[in-house]
Tab-separated table of C-alpha atoms in Angstrom:
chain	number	residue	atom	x	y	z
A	1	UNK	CA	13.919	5.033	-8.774
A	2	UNK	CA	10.013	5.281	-8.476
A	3	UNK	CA	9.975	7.805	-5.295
A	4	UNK	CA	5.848	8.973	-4.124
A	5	UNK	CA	5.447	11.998	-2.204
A	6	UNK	CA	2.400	13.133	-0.570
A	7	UNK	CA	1.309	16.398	1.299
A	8	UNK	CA	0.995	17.142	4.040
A	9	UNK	CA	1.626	14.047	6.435
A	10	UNK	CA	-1.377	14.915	8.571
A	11	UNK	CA	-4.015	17.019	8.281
A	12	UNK	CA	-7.279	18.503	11.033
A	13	UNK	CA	-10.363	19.434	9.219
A	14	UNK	CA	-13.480	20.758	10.771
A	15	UNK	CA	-16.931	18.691	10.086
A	16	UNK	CA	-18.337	19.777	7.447
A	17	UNK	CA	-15.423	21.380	5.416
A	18	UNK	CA	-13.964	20.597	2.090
A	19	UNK	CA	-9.854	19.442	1.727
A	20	UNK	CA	-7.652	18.042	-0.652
A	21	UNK	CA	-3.950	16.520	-0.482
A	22	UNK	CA	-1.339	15.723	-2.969
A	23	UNK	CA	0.605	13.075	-4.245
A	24	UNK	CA	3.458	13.771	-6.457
A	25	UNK	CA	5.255	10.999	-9.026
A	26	UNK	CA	7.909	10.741	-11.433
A	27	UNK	CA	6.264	11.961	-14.645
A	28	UNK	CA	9.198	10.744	-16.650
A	29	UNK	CA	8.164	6.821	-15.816
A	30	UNK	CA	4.001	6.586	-15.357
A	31	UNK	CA	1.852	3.780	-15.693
A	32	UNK	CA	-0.708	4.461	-13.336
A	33	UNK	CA	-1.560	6.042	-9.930
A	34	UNK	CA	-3.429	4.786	-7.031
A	35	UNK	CA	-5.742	6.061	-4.051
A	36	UNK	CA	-6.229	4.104	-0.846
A	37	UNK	CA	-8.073	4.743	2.037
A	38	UNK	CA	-6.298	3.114	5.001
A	39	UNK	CA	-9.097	3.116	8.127
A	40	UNK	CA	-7.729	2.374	11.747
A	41	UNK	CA	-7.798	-1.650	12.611
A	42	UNK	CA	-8.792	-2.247	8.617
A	43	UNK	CA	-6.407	-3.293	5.415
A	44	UNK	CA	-5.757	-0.257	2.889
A	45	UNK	CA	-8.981	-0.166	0.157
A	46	UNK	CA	-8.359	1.303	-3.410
A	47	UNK	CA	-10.319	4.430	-3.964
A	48	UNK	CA	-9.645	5.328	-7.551
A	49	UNK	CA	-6.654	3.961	-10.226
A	50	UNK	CA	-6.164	6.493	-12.975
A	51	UNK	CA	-4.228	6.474	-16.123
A	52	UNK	CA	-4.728	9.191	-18.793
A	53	UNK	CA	-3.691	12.494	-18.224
A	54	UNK	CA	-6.275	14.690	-17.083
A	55	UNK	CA	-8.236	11.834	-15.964
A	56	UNK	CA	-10.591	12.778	-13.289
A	57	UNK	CA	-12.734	10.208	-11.171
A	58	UNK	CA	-15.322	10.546	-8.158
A	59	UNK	CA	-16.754	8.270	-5.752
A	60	UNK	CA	-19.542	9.902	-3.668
A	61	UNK	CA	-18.322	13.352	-1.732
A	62	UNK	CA	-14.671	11.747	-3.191
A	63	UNK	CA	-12.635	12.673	-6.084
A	64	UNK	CA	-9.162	12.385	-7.654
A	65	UNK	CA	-7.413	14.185	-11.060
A	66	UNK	CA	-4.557	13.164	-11.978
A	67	UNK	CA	-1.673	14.973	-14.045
A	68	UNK	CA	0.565	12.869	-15.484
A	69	UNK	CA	2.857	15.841	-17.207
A	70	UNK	CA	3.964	17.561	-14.297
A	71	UNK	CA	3.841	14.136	-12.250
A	72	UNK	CA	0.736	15.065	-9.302
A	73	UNK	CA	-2.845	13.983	-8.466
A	74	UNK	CA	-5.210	15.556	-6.085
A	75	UNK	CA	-7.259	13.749	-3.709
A	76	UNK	CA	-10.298	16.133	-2.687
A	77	UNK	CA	-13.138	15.539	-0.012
A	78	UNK	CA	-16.231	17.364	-0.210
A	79	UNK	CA	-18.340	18.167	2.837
A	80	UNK	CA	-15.313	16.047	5.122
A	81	UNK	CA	-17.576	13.692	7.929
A	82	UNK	CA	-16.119	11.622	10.728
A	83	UNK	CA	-16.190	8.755	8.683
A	84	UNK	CA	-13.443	10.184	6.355
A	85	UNK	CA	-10.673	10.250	9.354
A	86	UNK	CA	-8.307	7.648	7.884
A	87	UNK	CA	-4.446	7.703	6.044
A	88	UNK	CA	-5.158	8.205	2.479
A	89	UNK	CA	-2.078	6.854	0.611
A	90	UNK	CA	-1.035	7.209	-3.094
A	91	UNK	CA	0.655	4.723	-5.065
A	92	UNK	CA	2.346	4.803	-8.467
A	93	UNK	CA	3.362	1.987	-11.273
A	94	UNK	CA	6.111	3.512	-12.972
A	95	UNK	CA	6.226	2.465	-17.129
A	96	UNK	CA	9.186	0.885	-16.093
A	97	UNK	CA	8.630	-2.272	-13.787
A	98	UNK	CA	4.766	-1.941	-14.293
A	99	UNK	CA	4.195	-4.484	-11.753
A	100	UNK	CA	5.713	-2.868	-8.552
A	101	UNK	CA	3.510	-0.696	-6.469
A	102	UNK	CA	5.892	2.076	-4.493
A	103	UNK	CA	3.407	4.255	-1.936
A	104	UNK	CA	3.842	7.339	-0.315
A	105	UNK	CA	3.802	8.544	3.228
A	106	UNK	CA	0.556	8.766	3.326
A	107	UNK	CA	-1.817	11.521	4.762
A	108	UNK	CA	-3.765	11.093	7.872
A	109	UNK	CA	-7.032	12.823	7.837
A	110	UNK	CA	-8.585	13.709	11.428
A	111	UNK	CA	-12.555	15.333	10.720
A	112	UNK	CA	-13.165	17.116	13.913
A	113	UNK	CA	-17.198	16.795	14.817
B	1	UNK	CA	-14.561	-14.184	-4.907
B	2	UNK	CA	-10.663	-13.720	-4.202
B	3	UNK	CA	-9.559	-13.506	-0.544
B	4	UNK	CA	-6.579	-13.022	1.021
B	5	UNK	CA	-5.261	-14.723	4.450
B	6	UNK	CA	-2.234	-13.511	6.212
B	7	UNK	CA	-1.323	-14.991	9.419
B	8	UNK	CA	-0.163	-14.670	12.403
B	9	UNK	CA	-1.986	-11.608	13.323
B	10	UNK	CA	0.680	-10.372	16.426
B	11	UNK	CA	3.779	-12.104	16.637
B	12	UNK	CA	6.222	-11.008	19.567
B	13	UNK	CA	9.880	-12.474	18.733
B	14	UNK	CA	13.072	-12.166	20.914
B	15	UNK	CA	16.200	-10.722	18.778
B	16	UNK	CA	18.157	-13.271	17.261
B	17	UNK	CA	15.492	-15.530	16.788
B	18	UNK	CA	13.579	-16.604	12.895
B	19	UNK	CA	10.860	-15.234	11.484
B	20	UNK	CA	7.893	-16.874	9.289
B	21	UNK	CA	4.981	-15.010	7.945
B	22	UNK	CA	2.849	-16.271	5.482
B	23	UNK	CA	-0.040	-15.382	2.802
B	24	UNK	CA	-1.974	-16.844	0.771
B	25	UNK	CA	-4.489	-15.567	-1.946
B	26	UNK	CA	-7.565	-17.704	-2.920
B	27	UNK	CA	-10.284	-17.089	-6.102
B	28	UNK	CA	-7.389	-15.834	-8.318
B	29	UNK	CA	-4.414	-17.741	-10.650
B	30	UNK	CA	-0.857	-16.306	-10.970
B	31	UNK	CA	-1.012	-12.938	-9.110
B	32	UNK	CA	1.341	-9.927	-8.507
B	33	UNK	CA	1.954	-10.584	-4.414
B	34	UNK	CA	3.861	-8.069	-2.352
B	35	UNK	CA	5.100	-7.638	0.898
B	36	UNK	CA	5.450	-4.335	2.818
B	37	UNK	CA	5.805	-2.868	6.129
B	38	UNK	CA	4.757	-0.136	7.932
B	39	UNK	CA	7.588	1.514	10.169
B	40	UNK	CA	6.235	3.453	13.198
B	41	UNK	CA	4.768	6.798	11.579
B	42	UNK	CA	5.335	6.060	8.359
B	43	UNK	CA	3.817	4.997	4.832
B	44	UNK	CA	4.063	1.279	3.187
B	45	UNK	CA	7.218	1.074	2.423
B	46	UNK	CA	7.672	-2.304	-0.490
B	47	UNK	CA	9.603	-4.924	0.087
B	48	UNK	CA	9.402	-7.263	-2.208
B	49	UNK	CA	7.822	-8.332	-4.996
B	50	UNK	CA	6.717	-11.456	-6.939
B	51	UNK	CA	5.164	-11.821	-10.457
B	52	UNK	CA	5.298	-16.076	-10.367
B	53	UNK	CA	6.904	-18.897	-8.723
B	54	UNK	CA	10.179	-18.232	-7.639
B	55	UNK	CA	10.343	-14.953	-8.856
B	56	UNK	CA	11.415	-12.303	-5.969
B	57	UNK	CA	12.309	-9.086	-6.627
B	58	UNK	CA	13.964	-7.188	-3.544
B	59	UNK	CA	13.856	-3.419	-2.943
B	60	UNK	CA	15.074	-2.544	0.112
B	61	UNK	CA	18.578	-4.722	1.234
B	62	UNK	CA	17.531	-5.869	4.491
B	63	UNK	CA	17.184	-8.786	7.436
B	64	UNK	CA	14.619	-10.258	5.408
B	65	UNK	CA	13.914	-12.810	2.456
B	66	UNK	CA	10.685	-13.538	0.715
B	67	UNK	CA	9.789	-17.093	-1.189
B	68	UNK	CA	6.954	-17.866	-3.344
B	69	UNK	CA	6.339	-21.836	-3.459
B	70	UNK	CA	3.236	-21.657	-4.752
B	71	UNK	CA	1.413	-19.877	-7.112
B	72	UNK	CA	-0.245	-17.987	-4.229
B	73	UNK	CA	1.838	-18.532	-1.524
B	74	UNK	CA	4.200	-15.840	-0.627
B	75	UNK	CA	6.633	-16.059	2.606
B	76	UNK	CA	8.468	-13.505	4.545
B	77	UNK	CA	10.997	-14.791	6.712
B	78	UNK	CA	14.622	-13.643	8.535
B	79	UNK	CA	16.965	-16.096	10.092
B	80	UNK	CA	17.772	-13.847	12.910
B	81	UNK	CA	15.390	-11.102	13.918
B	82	UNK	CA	17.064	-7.837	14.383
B	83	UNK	CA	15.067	-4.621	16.891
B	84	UNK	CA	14.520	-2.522	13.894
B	85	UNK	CA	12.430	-5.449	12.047
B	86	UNK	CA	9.646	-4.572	14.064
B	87	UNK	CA	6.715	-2.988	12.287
B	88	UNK	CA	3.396	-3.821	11.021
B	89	UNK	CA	3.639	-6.003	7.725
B	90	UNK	CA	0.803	-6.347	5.283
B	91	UNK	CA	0.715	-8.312	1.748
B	92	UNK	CA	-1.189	-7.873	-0.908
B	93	UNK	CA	-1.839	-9.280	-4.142
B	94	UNK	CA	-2.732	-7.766	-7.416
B	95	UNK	CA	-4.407	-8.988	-11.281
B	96	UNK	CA	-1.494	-7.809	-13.393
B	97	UNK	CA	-1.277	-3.723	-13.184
B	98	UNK	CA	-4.880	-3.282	-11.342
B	99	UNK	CA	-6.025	-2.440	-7.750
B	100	UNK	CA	-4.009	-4.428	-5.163
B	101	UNK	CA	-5.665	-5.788	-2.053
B	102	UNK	CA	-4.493	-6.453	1.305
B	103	UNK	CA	-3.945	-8.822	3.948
B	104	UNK	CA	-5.092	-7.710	7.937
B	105	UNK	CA	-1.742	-7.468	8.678
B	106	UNK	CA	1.112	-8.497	11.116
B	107	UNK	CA	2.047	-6.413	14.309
B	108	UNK	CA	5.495	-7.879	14.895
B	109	UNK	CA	7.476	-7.193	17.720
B	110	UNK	CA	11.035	-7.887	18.307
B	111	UNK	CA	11.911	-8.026	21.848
């Protein structure tokens, strides 16, 4: 069973602050770990897929790491603007079964101006 | 480029009655496609799966059924339409273990 957890379920962040969220993943079956950022009347968009252990990645004021031992990644937004209010969801490939995609919850980010 | 079409966009269904959703990828040969849905408040949840023609894999027992025909063609459908099936379905499609990509989605309502 591939179960994805993420933390917390929603989150209100004041303009111009930092956050991060979690996703958590059975370490015991890893192939590789998604971000999406899932914007209101738009389709999901992948952010980041990681791999290796320690693996960290960054896309403009956004950034993921990803620890594949203890089975988490970190999403963190730097500097949080309106534009980042969207669910950001986590997905995992397990070694096992490589080709299905199981997501979390989600977390739904609201930047307050 | 690849695209991806899902259609209808809303879809408002009495109980009892079937259900046919379709999607179909472009720009890309033999893809990972997937169907999910979106409960009210709640993540993706995946349910099903296809890696080729024919092949469905099922994760959650259910109302539903999914089909792949063609190589990118992937079906959702339910003979009778229960009041829980209602949700917001997406599919996506993916190259082998990368990125997946989504469909606009399906508000369905069973009334």
């Amino acid at each position: 069973i591939l179960n994805v957890e993420q933390s917390p379920q929603s989150l209100h962040v004041q303009e111009g602050d930092s956050t991060n969220f979690t996703c958590s993943f059975p370490s015991s079956n890893f192939y590789a770990l998604h971000w999406y950022r899932w914007e209101t009347a738009k389709s999901p968009e992948a952010l980041f897929v990681m791999t290796l252990n320690g693996d960290e990645k960054k896309k403009g004021r956004i950034s993921a790491t990803l620890n594949t031992k203890e089975g988490y990644s970190y999403l963190y937004i730097k500097g949080s603007q309106p534009e980042d209010s969207a669910t950001y969801l986590c997905a995992s490939r397990g070694f096992e079964g490589a080709q299905k995609l199981v997501f979390g919850q989600g977390t739904r980010l609201t930047i307050n101006p | 480029s690849q695209t991806i079409h899902q259609w209808p966009a809303t879809l408002v269904q009495p109980v009892g009655s079937p259900l046919s959703l379709e999607c179909t990828v472009e720009g890309t040969s033999n893809p990972n496609l997937y169907w999910y849905r979106q409960a009210a408040g709640r993540g993706l949840q995946l349910l099903f799966y296809s890696v080729g023609i024919g092949q469905i894999s099922s994760e959650v027992p259910q109302n539903l059924s999914a089909s792949r025909p063609q190589d990118r063609q992937f079906i959702l459908s339910s003979k009778k339409l229960l009041l829980s099936d209602s949700g917001f379905y997406l599919c996506a499609w993916s190259q082998g273990y990368t990125e997946a990509f989504f469909g606009q989605g399906t508000r369905l309502t069973v009334v």
